[in-house]
XYZ file of N, CA and C in Angstrom:
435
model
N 4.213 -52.496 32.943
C 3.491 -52.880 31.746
C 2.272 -51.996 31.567
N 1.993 -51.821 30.299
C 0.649 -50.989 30.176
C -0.590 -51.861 29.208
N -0.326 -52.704 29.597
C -0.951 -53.888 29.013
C -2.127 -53.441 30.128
N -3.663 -53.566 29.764
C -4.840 -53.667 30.718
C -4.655 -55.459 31.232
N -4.750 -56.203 30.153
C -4.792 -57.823 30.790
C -3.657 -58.154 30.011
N -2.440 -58.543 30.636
C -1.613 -59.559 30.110
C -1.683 -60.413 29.809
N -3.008 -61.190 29.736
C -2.970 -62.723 28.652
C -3.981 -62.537 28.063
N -4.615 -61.463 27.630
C -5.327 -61.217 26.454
C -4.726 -61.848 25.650
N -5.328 -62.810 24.671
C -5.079 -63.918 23.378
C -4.457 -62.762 21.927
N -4.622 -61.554 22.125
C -4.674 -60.649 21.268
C -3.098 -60.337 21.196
N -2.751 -59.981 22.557
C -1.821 -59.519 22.728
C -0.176 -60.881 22.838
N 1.024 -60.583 22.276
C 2.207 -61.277 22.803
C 3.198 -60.250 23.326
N 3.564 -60.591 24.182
C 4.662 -59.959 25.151
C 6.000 -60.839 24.874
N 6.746 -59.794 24.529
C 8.246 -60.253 23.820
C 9.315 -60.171 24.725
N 10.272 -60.938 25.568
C 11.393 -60.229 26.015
C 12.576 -61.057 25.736
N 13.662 -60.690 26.311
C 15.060 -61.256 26.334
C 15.091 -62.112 27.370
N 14.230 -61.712 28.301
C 14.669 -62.069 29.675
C 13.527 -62.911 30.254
N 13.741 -64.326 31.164
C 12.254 -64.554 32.427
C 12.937 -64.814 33.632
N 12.538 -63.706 34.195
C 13.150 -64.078 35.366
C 12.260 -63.217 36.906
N 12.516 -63.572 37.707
C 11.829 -63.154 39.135
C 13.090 -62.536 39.793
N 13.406 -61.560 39.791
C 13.804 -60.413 40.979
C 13.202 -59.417 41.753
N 13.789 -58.975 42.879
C 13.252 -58.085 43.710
C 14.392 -56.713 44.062
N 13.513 -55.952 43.698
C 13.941 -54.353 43.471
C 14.555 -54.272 45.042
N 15.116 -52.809 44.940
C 15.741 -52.465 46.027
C 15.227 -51.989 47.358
N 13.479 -51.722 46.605
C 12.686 -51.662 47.946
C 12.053 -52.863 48.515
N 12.341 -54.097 47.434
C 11.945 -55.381 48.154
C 10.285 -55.566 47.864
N 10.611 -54.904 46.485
C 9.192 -54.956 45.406
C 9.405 -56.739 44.283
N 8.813 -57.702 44.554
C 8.790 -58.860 43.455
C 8.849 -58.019 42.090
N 9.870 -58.161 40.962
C 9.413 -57.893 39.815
C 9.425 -59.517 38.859
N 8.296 -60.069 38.196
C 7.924 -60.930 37.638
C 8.466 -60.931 35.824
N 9.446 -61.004 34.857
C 9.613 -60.958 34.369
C 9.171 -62.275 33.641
N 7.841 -62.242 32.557
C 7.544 -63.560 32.599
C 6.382 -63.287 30.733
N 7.886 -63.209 29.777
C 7.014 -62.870 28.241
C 6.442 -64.337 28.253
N 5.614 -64.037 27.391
C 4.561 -65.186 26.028
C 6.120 -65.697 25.285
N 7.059 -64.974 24.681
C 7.761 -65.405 23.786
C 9.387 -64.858 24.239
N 10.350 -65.880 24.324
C 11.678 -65.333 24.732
C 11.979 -64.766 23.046
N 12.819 -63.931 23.191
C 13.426 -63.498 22.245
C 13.791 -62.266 21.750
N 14.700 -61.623 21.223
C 15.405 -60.404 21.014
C 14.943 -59.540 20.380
N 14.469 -58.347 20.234
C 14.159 -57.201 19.490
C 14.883 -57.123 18.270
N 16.068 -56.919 18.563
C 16.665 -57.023 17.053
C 16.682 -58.080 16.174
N 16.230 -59.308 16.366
C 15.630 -60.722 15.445
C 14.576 -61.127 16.009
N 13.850 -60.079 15.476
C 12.128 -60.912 16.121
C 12.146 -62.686 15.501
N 11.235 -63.558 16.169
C 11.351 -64.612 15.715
C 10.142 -65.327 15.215
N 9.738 -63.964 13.976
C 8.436 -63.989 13.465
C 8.448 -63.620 12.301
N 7.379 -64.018 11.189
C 7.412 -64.031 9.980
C 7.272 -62.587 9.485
N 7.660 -62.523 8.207
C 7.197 -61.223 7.578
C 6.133 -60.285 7.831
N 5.803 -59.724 8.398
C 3.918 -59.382 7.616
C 3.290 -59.693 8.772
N 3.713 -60.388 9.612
C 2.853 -61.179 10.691
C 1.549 -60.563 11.489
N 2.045 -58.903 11.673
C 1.207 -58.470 12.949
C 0.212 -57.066 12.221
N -0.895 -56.479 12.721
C -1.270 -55.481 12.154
C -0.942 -54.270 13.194
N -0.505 -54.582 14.700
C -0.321 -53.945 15.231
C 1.362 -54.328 16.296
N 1.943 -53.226 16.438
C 3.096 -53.750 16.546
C 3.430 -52.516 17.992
N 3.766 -52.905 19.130
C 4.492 -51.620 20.190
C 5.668 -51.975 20.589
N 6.780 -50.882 20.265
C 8.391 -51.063 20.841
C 8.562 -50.298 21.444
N 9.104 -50.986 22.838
C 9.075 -50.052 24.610
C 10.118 -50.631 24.553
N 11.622 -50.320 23.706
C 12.815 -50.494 24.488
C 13.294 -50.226 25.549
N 14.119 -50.781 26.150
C 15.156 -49.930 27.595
C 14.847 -48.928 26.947
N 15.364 -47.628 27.835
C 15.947 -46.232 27.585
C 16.547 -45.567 28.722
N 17.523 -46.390 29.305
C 18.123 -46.261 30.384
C 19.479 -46.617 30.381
N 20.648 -45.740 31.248
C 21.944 -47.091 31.626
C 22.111 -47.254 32.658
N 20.629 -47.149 33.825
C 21.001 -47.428 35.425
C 21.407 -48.496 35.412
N 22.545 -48.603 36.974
C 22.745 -49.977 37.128
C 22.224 -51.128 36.774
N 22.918 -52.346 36.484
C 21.982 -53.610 36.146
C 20.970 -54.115 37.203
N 21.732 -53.577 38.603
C 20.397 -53.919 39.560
C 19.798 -52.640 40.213
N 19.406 -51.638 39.420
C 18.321 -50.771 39.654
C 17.270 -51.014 39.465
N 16.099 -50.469 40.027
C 14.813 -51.079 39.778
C 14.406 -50.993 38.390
N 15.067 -49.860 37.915
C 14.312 -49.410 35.724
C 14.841 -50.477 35.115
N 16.107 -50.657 35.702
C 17.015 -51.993 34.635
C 16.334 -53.026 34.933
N 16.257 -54.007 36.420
C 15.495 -54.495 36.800
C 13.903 -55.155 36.014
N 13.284 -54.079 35.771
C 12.015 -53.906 35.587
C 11.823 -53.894 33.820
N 12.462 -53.284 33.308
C 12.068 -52.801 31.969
C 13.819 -53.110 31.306
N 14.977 -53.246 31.526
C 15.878 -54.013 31.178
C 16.705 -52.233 30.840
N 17.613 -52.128 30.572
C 18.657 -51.139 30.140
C 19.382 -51.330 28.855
N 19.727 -49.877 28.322
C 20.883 -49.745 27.112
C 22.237 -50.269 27.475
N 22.801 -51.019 26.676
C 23.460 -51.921 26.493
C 24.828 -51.100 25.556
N 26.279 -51.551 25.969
C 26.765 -51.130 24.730
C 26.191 -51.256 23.326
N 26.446 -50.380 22.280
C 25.871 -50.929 21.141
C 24.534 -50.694 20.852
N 23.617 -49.572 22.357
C 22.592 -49.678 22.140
C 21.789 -48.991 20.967
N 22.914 -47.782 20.036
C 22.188 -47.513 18.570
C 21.998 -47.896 17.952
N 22.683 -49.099 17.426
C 22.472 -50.252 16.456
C 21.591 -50.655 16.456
N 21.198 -51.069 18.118
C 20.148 -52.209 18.650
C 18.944 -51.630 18.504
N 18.437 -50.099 18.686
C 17.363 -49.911 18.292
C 16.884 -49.421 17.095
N 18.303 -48.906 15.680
C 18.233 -49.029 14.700
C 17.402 -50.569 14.381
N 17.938 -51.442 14.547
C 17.628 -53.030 14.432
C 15.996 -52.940 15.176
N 16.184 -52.940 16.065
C 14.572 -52.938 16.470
C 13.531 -52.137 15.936
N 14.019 -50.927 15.146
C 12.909 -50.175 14.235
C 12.436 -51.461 13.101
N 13.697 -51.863 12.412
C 13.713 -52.499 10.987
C 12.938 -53.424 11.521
N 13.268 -54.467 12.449
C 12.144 -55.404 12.785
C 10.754 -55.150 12.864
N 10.509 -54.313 13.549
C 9.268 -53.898 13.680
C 8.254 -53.931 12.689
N 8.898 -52.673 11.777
C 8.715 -52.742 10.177
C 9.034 -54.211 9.583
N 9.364 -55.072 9.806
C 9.548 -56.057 8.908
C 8.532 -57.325 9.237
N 8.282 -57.217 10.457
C 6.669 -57.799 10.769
C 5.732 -57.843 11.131
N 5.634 -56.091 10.747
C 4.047 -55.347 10.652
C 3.920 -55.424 9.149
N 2.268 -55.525 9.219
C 1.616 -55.939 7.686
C 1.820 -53.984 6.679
N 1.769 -54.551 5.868
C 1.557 -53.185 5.069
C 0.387 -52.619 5.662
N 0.279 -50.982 6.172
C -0.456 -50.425 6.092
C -1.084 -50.440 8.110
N -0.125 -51.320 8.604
C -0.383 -51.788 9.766
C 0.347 -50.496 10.855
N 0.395 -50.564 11.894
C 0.332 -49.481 13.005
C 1.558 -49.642 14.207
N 2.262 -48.956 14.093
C 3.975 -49.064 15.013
C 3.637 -47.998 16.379
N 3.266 -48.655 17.277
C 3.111 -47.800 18.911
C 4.706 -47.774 19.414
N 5.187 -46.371 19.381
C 6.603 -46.558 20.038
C 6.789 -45.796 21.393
N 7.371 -46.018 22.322
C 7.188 -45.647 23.544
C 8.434 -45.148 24.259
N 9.267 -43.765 24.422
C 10.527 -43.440 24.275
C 10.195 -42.750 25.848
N 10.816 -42.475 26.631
C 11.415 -41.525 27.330
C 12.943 -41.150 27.252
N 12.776 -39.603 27.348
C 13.932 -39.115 27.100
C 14.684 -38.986 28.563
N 14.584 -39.147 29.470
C 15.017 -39.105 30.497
C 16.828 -38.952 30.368
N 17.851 -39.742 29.174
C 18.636 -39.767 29.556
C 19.298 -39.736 27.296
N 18.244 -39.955 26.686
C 18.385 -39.467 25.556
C 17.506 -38.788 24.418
N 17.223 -37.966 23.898
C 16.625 -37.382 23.338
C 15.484 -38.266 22.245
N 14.393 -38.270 22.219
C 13.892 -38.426 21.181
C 14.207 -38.483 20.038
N 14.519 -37.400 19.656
C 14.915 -36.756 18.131
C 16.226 -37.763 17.641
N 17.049 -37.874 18.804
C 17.761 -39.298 18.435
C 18.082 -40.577 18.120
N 16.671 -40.796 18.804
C 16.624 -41.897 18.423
C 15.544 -42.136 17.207
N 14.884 -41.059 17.035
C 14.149 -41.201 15.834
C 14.826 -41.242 14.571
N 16.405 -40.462 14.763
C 17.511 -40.653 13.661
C 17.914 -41.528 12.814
N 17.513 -42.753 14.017
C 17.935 -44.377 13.884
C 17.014 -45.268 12.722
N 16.174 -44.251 12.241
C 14.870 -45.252 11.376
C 14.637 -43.955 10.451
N 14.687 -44.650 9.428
C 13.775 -43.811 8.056
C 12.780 -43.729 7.838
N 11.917 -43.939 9.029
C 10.119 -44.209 8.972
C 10.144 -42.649 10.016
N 8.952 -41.724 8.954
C 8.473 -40.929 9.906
C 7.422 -40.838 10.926
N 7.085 -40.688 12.049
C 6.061 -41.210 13.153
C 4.672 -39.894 12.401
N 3.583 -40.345 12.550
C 2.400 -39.659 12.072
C 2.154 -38.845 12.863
N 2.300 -39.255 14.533
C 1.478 -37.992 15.408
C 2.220 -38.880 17.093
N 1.962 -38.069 17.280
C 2.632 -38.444 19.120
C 1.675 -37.883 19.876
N 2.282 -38.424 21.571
C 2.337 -37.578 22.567
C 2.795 -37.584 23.616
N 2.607 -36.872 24.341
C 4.032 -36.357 25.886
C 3.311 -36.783 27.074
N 3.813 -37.974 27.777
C 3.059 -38.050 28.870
C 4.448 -38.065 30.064
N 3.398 -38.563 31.361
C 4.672 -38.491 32.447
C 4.341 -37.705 33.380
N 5.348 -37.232 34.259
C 5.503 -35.962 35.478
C 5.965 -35.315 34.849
N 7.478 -35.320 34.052
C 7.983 -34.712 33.297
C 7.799 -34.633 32.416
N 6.809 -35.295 31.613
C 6.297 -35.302 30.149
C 7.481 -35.149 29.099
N 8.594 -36.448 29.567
C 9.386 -36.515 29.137
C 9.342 -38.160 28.414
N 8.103 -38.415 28.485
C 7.855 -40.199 28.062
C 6.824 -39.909 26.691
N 7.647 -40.053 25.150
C 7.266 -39.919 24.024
C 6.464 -41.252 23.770
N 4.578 -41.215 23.462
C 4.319 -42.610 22.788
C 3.976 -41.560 21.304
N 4.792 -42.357 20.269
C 4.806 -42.328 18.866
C 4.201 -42.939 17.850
N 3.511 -42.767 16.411
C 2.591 -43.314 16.352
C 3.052 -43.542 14.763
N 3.388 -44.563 14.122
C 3.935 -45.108 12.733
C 3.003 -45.687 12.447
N 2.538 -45.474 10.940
C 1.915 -46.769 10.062
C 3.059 -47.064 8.735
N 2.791 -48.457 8.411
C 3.611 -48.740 7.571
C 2.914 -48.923 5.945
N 4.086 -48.099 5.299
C 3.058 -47.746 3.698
C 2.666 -49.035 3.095
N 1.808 -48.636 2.397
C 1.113 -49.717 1.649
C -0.531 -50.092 2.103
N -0.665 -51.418 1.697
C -2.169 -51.485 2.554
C -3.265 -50.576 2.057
N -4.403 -50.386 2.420
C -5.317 -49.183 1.959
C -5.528 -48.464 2.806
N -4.716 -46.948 2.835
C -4.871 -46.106 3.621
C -5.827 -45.590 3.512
């Protein structure tokens, strides 16, 4: 997580999953959102947020590798799913509001998955060892820019 405090009142943490497993080095991983629920049907109103960050999987390690484990994996179907998770995003960020997207290419390209959404990102950047971990930076039109 790159959350500084995870229960900052500010912040909600979204997942599919709550659950407590332990990695293969016999590391606790705590899987434990504010809100169960799916990326591709957020279970939130229109307009809702002014600030919005999507850190999908971007992986197909095993289901019990520590990345899957930890941060969850691509799934059959997974273009759709993050087609769908762009539109959400956009659909309950406010006009004019701010899309943090968080990609490593490790196993698919950026540029691909940016394919998946008709929203162009304003400005990025490359972090990592490999500086292969894209955070992307969307606002959504409208609002007073």
């Amino acid at each position: 997580m790159f959350w500084f405090d995870k229960r900052d009142d500010r912040a909600l943490f979204l997942d599919k999953r709550r659950e407590v497993c332990t990695d293969p080095q016999g590391r606790e991983i705590v899987i434990d959102p504010d809100v169960l629920g799916d990326f591709t049907d957020l279970p939130f109103d229109d307009e809702s947020f002014s600030l919005v960050v999507f850190d999908p999987p971007h992986t197909f390690n095993g289901k019990n590798s520590a990345m899957a484990q930890k941060y969850g994996r691509l799934e059959p179907g997974w273009r759709e799913g993050i087609a769908a998770g762009f539109a959400e995003c956009f659909r309950v960020l406010r006009a004019g509001g701010t899309l943090i997207f968080k990609w490593n290419e490790h196993r698919v390209p950026v540029k691909t998955v940016l394919a998946m959404t008709p929203e162009k990102p304003l400005f990025g950047h490359l972090s990592g060892r490999a500086a292969k971990t894209h955070w992307l930076v969307f606002m959504k039109p409208g609002g007073d820019q």
